[in-house]
């Protein structure tokens, strides 16, 4: 039996992901909420505040609720037009359609086969979105009518297969509300939990993979010079860059460390690898190894400060080189200050530790 209090708790803490709908057996509703950011950017989540009691009655097969539903079905053989449901069909249909459209790279659309796919495939996704919302209990709609309505706008899609998808979504929603709508008599039948979780997981992974593809093929990264680089090129360049080589080497070192020391000390090693104090960077900026003595650090610091001091580059005519010298000088100063601060803190900690150990021995002897 579904509990009203539990439903509201799930609505409050996990309503944006449709947890309360999943709890009440409304899996389509749950997926729509999860995939549209809390039901069309939170609007559906807020509306559920006063709709949840009815959903609980439906989940519990409340006799009063079933009686009212049967009377309503007799009075209206075809479900009445619902503005909220119609708007949801249009929005979700358009979202699914535009998602499929942006999964097709623009440079591929310039080719004939890509152009054809960008016109034919998105309306099919529109029909799926409209059908998904239309089948939220206790109503159901025909996929054939959703598909027919979506493809009526085909001539407009040949002009602009992206922006004109909104017409495809509207016409699809109109078609299912005109001819393809009926009552769902079997919606209160229970289904196995494993099957429900499996279906939602597969649909969720498919949806996320489509978004990942859309981002991969369409997103760009802006460099400090203002140049826009496609994300897919930036990713490919990263995997051939020195940074990726360093990352792979770090993972290898962590794996070797795990084999030698086990899980217990791996966390500390990972933290050290992230260099939260900037110690590794400081050693690198000063050009010394991590086990360098204080004398070696000072020697390298003095040498680099002398080399990159701004006064030495005052006569430099190239402004970029002049700025680089200023930047390196600041980095060297900061690196030396970082190492000095870290070593001072460690010295104090060691002194305190030795003092505590000595006090403990004296207390034991007494």
Short mmCIF file of C-alpha atoms in Angstrom, two decimals:
data_model
loop_
_atom_site.label_atom_id
_atom_site.label_comp_id
_atom_site.label_asym_id
_atom_site.label_seq_id
_atom_site.Cartn_x
_atom_site.Cartn_y
_atom_site.Cartn_z
CA UNK A 1 0.00 0.00 0.00
CA UNK A 2 1.32 3.42 -0.97
CA UNK A 3 1.62 5.90 1.89
CA UNK A 4 0.76 9.57 1.41
CA UNK A 5 3.46 10.79 3.83
CA UNK A 6 6.15 8.70 2.13
CA UNK A 7 5.03 10.00 -1.26
CA UNK A 8 5.38 13.60 -0.10
CA UNK A 9 8.79 12.92 1.46
CA UNK A 10 10.01 11.43 -1.82
CA UNK A 11 8.46 14.36 -3.69
CA UNK A 12 10.33 16.84 -1.52
CA UNK A 13 13.75 15.16 -1.56
CA UNK A 14 13.70 13.33 -4.90
CA UNK A 15 10.79 14.78 -6.80
CA UNK A 16 13.06 16.40 -9.36
CA UNK A 17 14.10 12.89 -10.43
CA UNK A 18 10.57 11.46 -10.26
CA UNK A 19 11.16 9.24 -7.22
CA UNK A 20 7.64 9.78 -5.89
CA UNK A 21 6.17 8.72 -9.23
CA UNK A 22 8.31 5.59 -9.29
CA UNK A 23 7.16 4.80 -5.74
CA UNK A 24 3.54 5.12 -6.87
CA UNK A 25 4.07 2.89 -9.92
CA UNK A 26 3.92 5.75 -12.44
CA UNK A 27 7.09 4.88 -14.34
CA UNK A 28 6.38 6.99 -17.44
CA UNK A 29 5.67 9.96 -15.22
CA UNK A 30 8.94 9.33 -13.35
CA UNK A 31 10.97 9.18 -16.56
CA UNK A 32 9.40 12.39 -17.89
CA UNK A 33 10.23 14.22 -14.65
CA UNK A 34 13.81 12.91 -14.69
CA UNK A 35 14.42 13.71 -18.36
CA UNK A 36 12.86 17.20 -18.37
CA UNK A 37 14.48 18.60 -15.24
CA UNK A 38 11.72 18.09 -12.66
CA UNK A 39 8.85 18.15 -15.13
CA UNK A 40 9.51 20.97 -17.59
CA UNK A 41 12.01 22.87 -15.43
CA UNK A 42 10.21 22.34 -12.11
CA UNK A 43 6.66 23.24 -13.15
CA UNK A 44 5.46 19.64 -12.97
CA UNK A 45 7.18 19.13 -9.63
CA UNK A 46 5.29 22.09 -8.13
CA UNK A 47 1.98 20.90 -9.62
CA UNK A 48 2.43 17.52 -7.97
CA UNK A 49 2.06 19.23 -4.60
CA UNK A 50 -1.73 19.00 -4.86
CA UNK A 51 -1.89 16.04 -7.27
CA UNK A 52 -0.13 13.46 -5.11
CA UNK A 53 -3.23 12.44 -3.06
CA UNK A 54 -5.01 11.38 -6.26
CA UNK A 55 -1.93 9.43 -7.39
CA UNK A 56 -1.85 7.63 -4.03
CA UNK A 57 -5.53 6.67 -4.38
CA UNK A 58 -4.80 5.29 -7.84
CA UNK A 59 -1.77 3.33 -6.63
CA UNK A 60 -3.82 1.79 -3.80
CA UNK A 61 -6.78 1.00 -6.11
CA UNK A 62 -9.02 3.00 -3.82
CA UNK A 63 -12.67 1.94 -4.42
CA UNK A 64 -13.87 5.54 -4.39
CA UNK A 65 -11.24 6.58 -6.92
CA UNK A 66 -12.01 3.63 -9.22
CA UNK A 67 -15.74 4.35 -9.02
CA UNK A 68 -15.20 8.00 -9.98
CA UNK A 69 -12.90 6.95 -12.82
CA UNK A 70 -15.44 4.46 -14.20
CA UNK A 71 -18.22 7.03 -14.03
CA UNK A 72 -16.01 9.55 -15.80
CA UNK A 73 -15.18 6.99 -18.51
CA UNK A 74 -18.90 6.29 -19.04
CA UNK A 75 -19.71 9.99 -19.18
CA UNK A 76 -16.82 10.74 -21.55
CA UNK A 77 -15.96 7.69 -23.72
CA UNK A 78 -13.02 9.72 -25.03
CA UNK A 79 -10.94 11.56 -22.38
CA UNK A 80 -11.54 15.30 -22.34
CA UNK A 81 -8.95 17.70 -23.69
CA UNK A 82 -6.42 18.63 -20.99
CA UNK A 83 -4.37 21.77 -21.55
CA UNK A 84 -1.57 20.68 -19.19
CA UNK A 85 -1.24 17.27 -20.83
CA UNK A 86 -1.29 18.85 -24.30
CA UNK A 87 1.44 21.31 -23.32
CA UNK A 88 3.50 18.45 -21.89
CA UNK A 89 3.15 16.50 -25.13
CA UNK A 90 4.34 19.48 -27.16
CA UNK A 91 7.30 20.25 -24.88
CA UNK A 92 8.56 16.67 -24.47
CA UNK A 93 7.99 15.90 -28.14
CA UNK A 94 10.00 18.96 -29.17
CA UNK A 95 12.74 18.15 -26.62
CA UNK A 96 13.17 14.60 -27.91
CA UNK A 97 13.09 15.77 -31.52
CA UNK A 98 15.65 18.53 -31.08
CA UNK A 99 17.87 16.16 -29.08
CA UNK A 100 18.00 13.70 -31.98
CA UNK A 101 18.57 16.57 -34.40
CA UNK A 102 21.61 17.94 -32.57
CA UNK A 103 23.06 14.45 -32.30
CA UNK A 104 23.66 14.72 -36.05
CA UNK A 105 26.78 16.90 -36.57
CA UNK A 106 26.29 20.01 -38.68
CA UNK A 107 29.18 19.12 -40.99
CA UNK A 108 27.50 15.74 -41.60
CA UNK A 109 24.18 17.45 -42.38
CA UNK A 110 25.91 19.20 -45.29
CA UNK A 111 26.20 15.78 -46.96
CA UNK A 112 23.18 14.27 -48.72
CA UNK A 113 22.70 11.31 -46.38
CA UNK A 114 23.10 13.53 -43.32
CA UNK A 115 20.55 15.98 -44.69
CA UNK A 116 18.06 13.16 -45.24
CA UNK A 117 18.57 11.79 -41.73
CA UNK A 118 18.16 15.25 -40.17
CA UNK A 119 14.73 15.50 -41.80
CA UNK A 120 13.43 11.94 -41.35
CA UNK A 121 14.64 10.85 -37.90
CA UNK A 122 13.76 13.81 -35.59
CA UNK A 123 9.96 13.61 -36.24
CA UNK A 124 10.08 9.97 -35.15
CA UNK A 125 11.61 11.11 -31.84
CA UNK A 126 8.91 13.80 -31.59
CA UNK A 127 6.26 11.09 -31.90
CA UNK A 128 7.94 9.08 -29.13
CA UNK A 129 7.90 12.11 -26.81
CA UNK A 130 4.24 12.89 -27.52
CA UNK A 131 3.31 9.22 -27.12
CA UNK A 132 5.21 9.04 -23.81
CA UNK A 133 3.29 11.94 -22.25
CA UNK A 134 -0.01 10.89 -23.81
CA UNK A 135 0.26 7.47 -22.16
CA UNK A 136 0.63 8.80 -18.64
CA UNK A 137 -2.14 7.11 -16.66
CA UNK A 138 -5.08 6.91 -16.78
CA UNK A 139 -5.05 7.77 -20.50
CA UNK A 140 -3.39 6.21 -23.52
CA UNK A 141 -2.80 7.37 -27.07
CA UNK A 142 -2.06 5.70 -30.39
CA UNK A 143 1.54 5.83 -31.61
CA UNK A 144 0.33 5.74 -35.22
CA UNK A 145 -1.52 9.02 -34.80
CA UNK A 146 1.43 10.58 -32.99
CA UNK A 147 3.69 9.51 -35.86
CA UNK A 148 1.27 10.73 -38.53
CA UNK A 149 0.95 14.13 -36.88
CA UNK A 150 4.72 14.47 -36.53
CA UNK A 151 5.35 13.81 -40.23
CA UNK A 152 2.63 16.15 -41.49
CA UNK A 153 5.13 18.96 -41.03
CA UNK A 154 7.60 17.23 -43.35
CA UNK A 155 7.59 20.06 -45.98
CA UNK A 156 8.55 22.60 -43.30
CA UNK A 157 11.36 20.34 -42.06
CA UNK A 158 12.96 20.42 -45.50
CA UNK A 159 13.42 24.17 -45.00
CA UNK A 160 14.70 24.05 -41.41
CA UNK A 161 14.94 20.65 -39.71
CA UNK A 162 15.71 22.23 -36.34
CA UNK A 163 13.48 25.18 -35.50
CA UNK A 164 10.48 23.81 -37.40
CA UNK A 165 10.36 20.75 -35.17
CA UNK A 166 8.08 22.72 -32.87
CA UNK A 167 5.40 22.51 -35.58
CA UNK A 168 5.96 18.79 -35.83
CA UNK A 169 5.45 18.47 -32.08
CA UNK A 170 2.29 20.62 -32.05
CA UNK A 171 0.73 18.72 -34.97
CA UNK A 172 1.57 15.38 -33.37
CA UNK A 173 -0.07 16.44 -30.10
CA UNK A 174 -3.13 17.69 -31.99
CA UNK A 175 -3.42 14.38 -33.87
CA UNK A 176 -3.41 12.20 -30.76
CA UNK A 177 -5.91 14.45 -29.00
CA UNK A 178 -8.16 14.48 -32.05
CA UNK A 179 -8.27 10.80 -32.96
CA UNK A 180 -5.75 8.71 -31.08
CA UNK A 181 -6.81 9.05 -27.42
CA UNK A 182 -8.59 6.60 -25.11
CA UNK A 183 -8.85 5.43 -21.51
CA UNK A 184 -6.23 3.00 -20.23
CA UNK A 185 -8.18 0.29 -18.42
CA UNK A 186 -5.14 -1.78 -17.45
CA UNK A 187 -2.92 0.88 -15.91
CA UNK A 188 -3.53 -0.18 -12.29
CA UNK A 189 -2.08 -3.64 -12.94
CA UNK A 190 1.13 -4.15 -10.95
CA UNK A 191 4.42 -5.04 -12.62
CA UNK A 192 7.53 -6.61 -11.16
CA UNK A 193 10.07 -4.28 -9.54
CA UNK A 194 13.05 -5.79 -11.39
CA UNK A 195 11.38 -5.32 -14.76
CA UNK A 196 10.47 -1.72 -13.92
CA UNK A 197 14.00 -0.88 -12.79
CA UNK A 198 15.51 -2.59 -15.84
CA UNK A 199 13.29 -0.72 -18.32
CA UNK A 200 13.88 2.66 -16.66
CA UNK A 201 17.64 2.03 -16.47
CA UNK A 202 17.87 1.15 -20.16
CA UNK A 203 15.80 4.20 -21.14
CA UNK A 204 17.86 6.43 -18.85
CA UNK A 205 21.17 5.20 -20.27
CA UNK A 206 19.90 5.66 -23.82
CA UNK A 207 18.77 9.21 -23.01
CA UNK A 208 22.10 10.10 -21.39
CA UNK A 209 24.04 8.62 -24.31
CA UNK A 210 22.08 10.84 -26.70
CA UNK A 211 22.88 13.93 -24.65
CA UNK A 212 26.53 12.89 -24.47
CA UNK A 213 26.62 12.50 -28.24
CA UNK A 214 24.92 15.88 -28.74
CA UNK A 215 27.42 17.62 -26.47
CA UNK A 216 30.39 15.81 -28.02
CA UNK A 217 29.47 16.78 -31.58
CA UNK A 218 28.18 20.31 -30.98
CA UNK A 219 29.92 21.86 -27.96
CA UNK A 220 32.92 24.13 -28.42
CA UNK A 221 35.72 25.32 -26.15
CA UNK A 222 36.92 28.92 -26.31
CA UNK A 223 40.66 29.44 -25.90
CA UNK A 224 42.21 32.44 -24.16
CA UNK A 225 42.88 33.91 -27.61
CA UNK A 226 39.14 33.75 -28.36
CA UNK A 227 39.32 30.87 -30.83
CA UNK A 228 36.49 28.32 -30.72
CA UNK A 229 37.61 24.69 -30.88
CA UNK A 230 35.05 21.87 -31.33
CA UNK A 231 34.89 19.73 -28.20
CA UNK A 232 35.52 16.51 -30.14
CA UNK A 233 38.78 17.97 -31.51
CA UNK A 234 39.79 19.23 -28.07
CA UNK A 235 39.21 15.77 -26.58
CA UNK A 236 41.24 14.08 -29.32
CA UNK A 237 44.03 16.61 -28.80
CA UNK A 238 43.96 16.01 -25.05
CA UNK A 239 44.53 12.28 -25.47
CA UNK A 240 47.68 13.04 -27.47
CA UNK A 241 48.90 15.79 -25.14
CA UNK A 242 51.62 15.65 -22.45
CA UNK A 243 48.90 16.25 -19.83
CA UNK A 244 47.24 12.93 -20.72
CA UNK A 245 50.60 11.17 -20.62
CA UNK A 246 51.16 12.58 -17.12
CA UNK A 247 47.66 11.47 -16.11
CA UNK A 248 48.25 7.92 -17.31
CA UNK A 249 51.56 7.84 -15.47
CA UNK A 250 49.81 9.02 -12.29
CA UNK A 251 47.26 6.20 -12.58
CA UNK A 252 50.04 3.66 -13.07
CA UNK A 253 51.86 4.96 -10.01
CA UNK A 254 48.67 4.80 -7.94
CA UNK A 255 48.06 1.20 -9.04
CA UNK A 256 51.61 0.20 -8.13
CA UNK A 257 51.22 1.95 -4.77
CA UNK A 258 47.97 0.04 -4.16
CA UNK A 259 49.69 -3.27 -4.95
CA UNK A 260 52.47 -2.50 -2.46
CA UNK A 261 50.51 -0.81 0.34
CA UNK A 262 46.85 -1.85 -0.13
CA UNK A 263 43.68 0.22 0.12
CA UNK A 264 44.37 1.69 3.55
CA UNK A 265 47.08 4.10 2.47
CA UNK A 266 45.81 4.65 -1.06
CA UNK A 267 43.60 7.62 -0.04
CA UNK A 268 46.59 9.56 1.29
CA UNK A 269 48.51 8.80 -1.88
CA UNK A 270 45.62 10.05 -4.04
CA UNK A 271 45.45 13.26 -2.02
CA UNK A 272 49.19 13.74 -2.46
CA UNK A 273 48.83 13.17 -6.21
CA UNK A 274 46.23 15.94 -6.40
CA UNK A 275 48.83 18.28 -4.87
CA UNK A 276 46.36 20.27 -2.71
CA UNK A 277 49.14 22.39 -1.16
CA UNK A 278 50.79 23.13 -4.50
CA UNK A 279 54.03 21.51 -3.29
CA UNK A 280 54.73 19.49 -6.43
CA UNK A 281 54.10 22.52 -8.63
CA UNK A 282 56.42 24.60 -6.46
CA UNK A 283 59.25 22.06 -6.86
CA UNK A 284 58.62 22.03 -10.61
CA UNK A 285 58.64 25.83 -10.87
CA UNK A 286 61.97 25.97 -9.02
CA UNK A 287 63.42 23.19 -11.17
CA UNK A 288 64.36 20.88 -8.28
CA UNK A 289 63.33 17.35 -7.34
CA UNK A 290 60.91 16.68 -4.48
CA UNK A 291 63.66 15.39 -2.18
CA UNK A 292 65.84 18.45 -2.67
CA UNK A 293 67.53 19.85 0.42
CA UNK A 294 66.87 23.36 1.70
CA UNK A 295 70.26 24.43 0.38
CA UNK A 296 69.46 23.15 -3.12
CA UNK A 297 66.10 24.95 -3.08
CA UNK A 298 67.69 28.25 -2.03
CA UNK A 299 70.40 27.92 -4.65
CA UNK A 300 67.90 27.29 -7.45
CA UNK A 301 65.65 30.08 -6.19
CA UNK A 302 68.45 32.67 -6.22
CA UNK A 303 69.54 31.61 -9.68
CA UNK A 304 66.03 31.82 -11.15
CA UNK A 305 65.20 35.11 -9.44
CA UNK A 306 68.32 36.62 -10.93
CA UNK A 307 67.49 35.19 -14.36
CA UNK A 308 63.85 36.36 -14.46
CA UNK A 309 64.01 39.58 -12.46
CA UNK A 310 61.92 42.29 -14.22
CA UNK A 311 64.80 44.77 -14.03
CA UNK A 312 66.87 42.48 -16.20
CA UNK A 313 64.18 42.55 -18.89
CA UNK A 314 63.44 46.27 -18.82
CA UNK A 315 65.09 46.77 -22.21
CA UNK A 316 63.12 43.93 -23.79
CA UNK A 317 61.23 45.26 -26.84
CA UNK A 318 58.88 42.30 -27.20
CA UNK A 319 55.93 42.90 -24.79
CA UNK A 320 55.06 39.18 -24.72
CA UNK A 321 58.56 38.23 -23.55
CA UNK A 322 58.46 41.03 -21.01
CA UNK A 323 55.13 39.75 -19.65
CA UNK A 324 56.48 36.20 -19.60
CA UNK A 325 59.47 37.32 -17.52
CA UNK A 326 57.14 39.07 -15.07
CA UNK A 327 54.95 35.97 -14.84
CA UNK A 328 57.90 33.61 -14.27
CA UNK A 329 59.34 35.90 -11.60
CA UNK A 330 56.03 35.86 -9.70
CA UNK A 331 55.73 32.07 -10.06
CA UNK A 332 59.24 31.60 -8.66
CA UNK A 333 58.51 33.88 -5.71
CA UNK A 334 55.25 32.06 -4.96
CA UNK A 335 56.90 28.64 -5.30
CA UNK A 336 59.64 29.53 -2.83
CA UNK A 337 57.11 30.99 -0.38
CA UNK A 338 54.97 27.85 -0.69
CA UNK A 339 57.86 25.50 0.06
CA UNK A 340 59.10 27.70 2.90
CA UNK A 341 55.65 27.75 4.48
CA UNK A 342 55.20 23.98 4.13
CA UNK A 343 58.63 23.22 5.59
CA UNK A 344 58.02 25.63 8.50
CA UNK A 345 54.70 23.97 9.35
CA UNK A 346 56.28 20.52 9.19
CA UNK A 347 59.14 21.61 11.42
CA UNK A 348 56.69 22.93 14.02
CA UNK A 349 54.63 19.75 13.80
CA UNK A 350 57.72 17.56 14.23
CA UNK A 351 58.89 19.66 17.17
CA UNK A 352 55.50 19.36 18.83
CA UNK A 353 55.45 15.62 18.18
CA UNK A 354 58.93 15.17 19.72
CA UNK A 355 57.91 17.26 22.72
CA UNK A 356 54.79 15.16 23.28
CA UNK A 357 56.80 11.96 22.94
CA UNK A 358 59.38 13.19 25.48
CA UNK A 359 56.66 14.17 27.97
CA UNK A 360 55.11 10.74 27.59
CA UNK A 361 58.43 9.01 28.34
CA UNK A 362 59.03 11.16 31.42
CA UNK A 363 55.55 10.41 32.69
CA UNK A 364 56.10 6.69 32.14
CA UNK A 365 59.44 6.74 34.00
CA UNK A 366 57.88 8.56 36.94
#
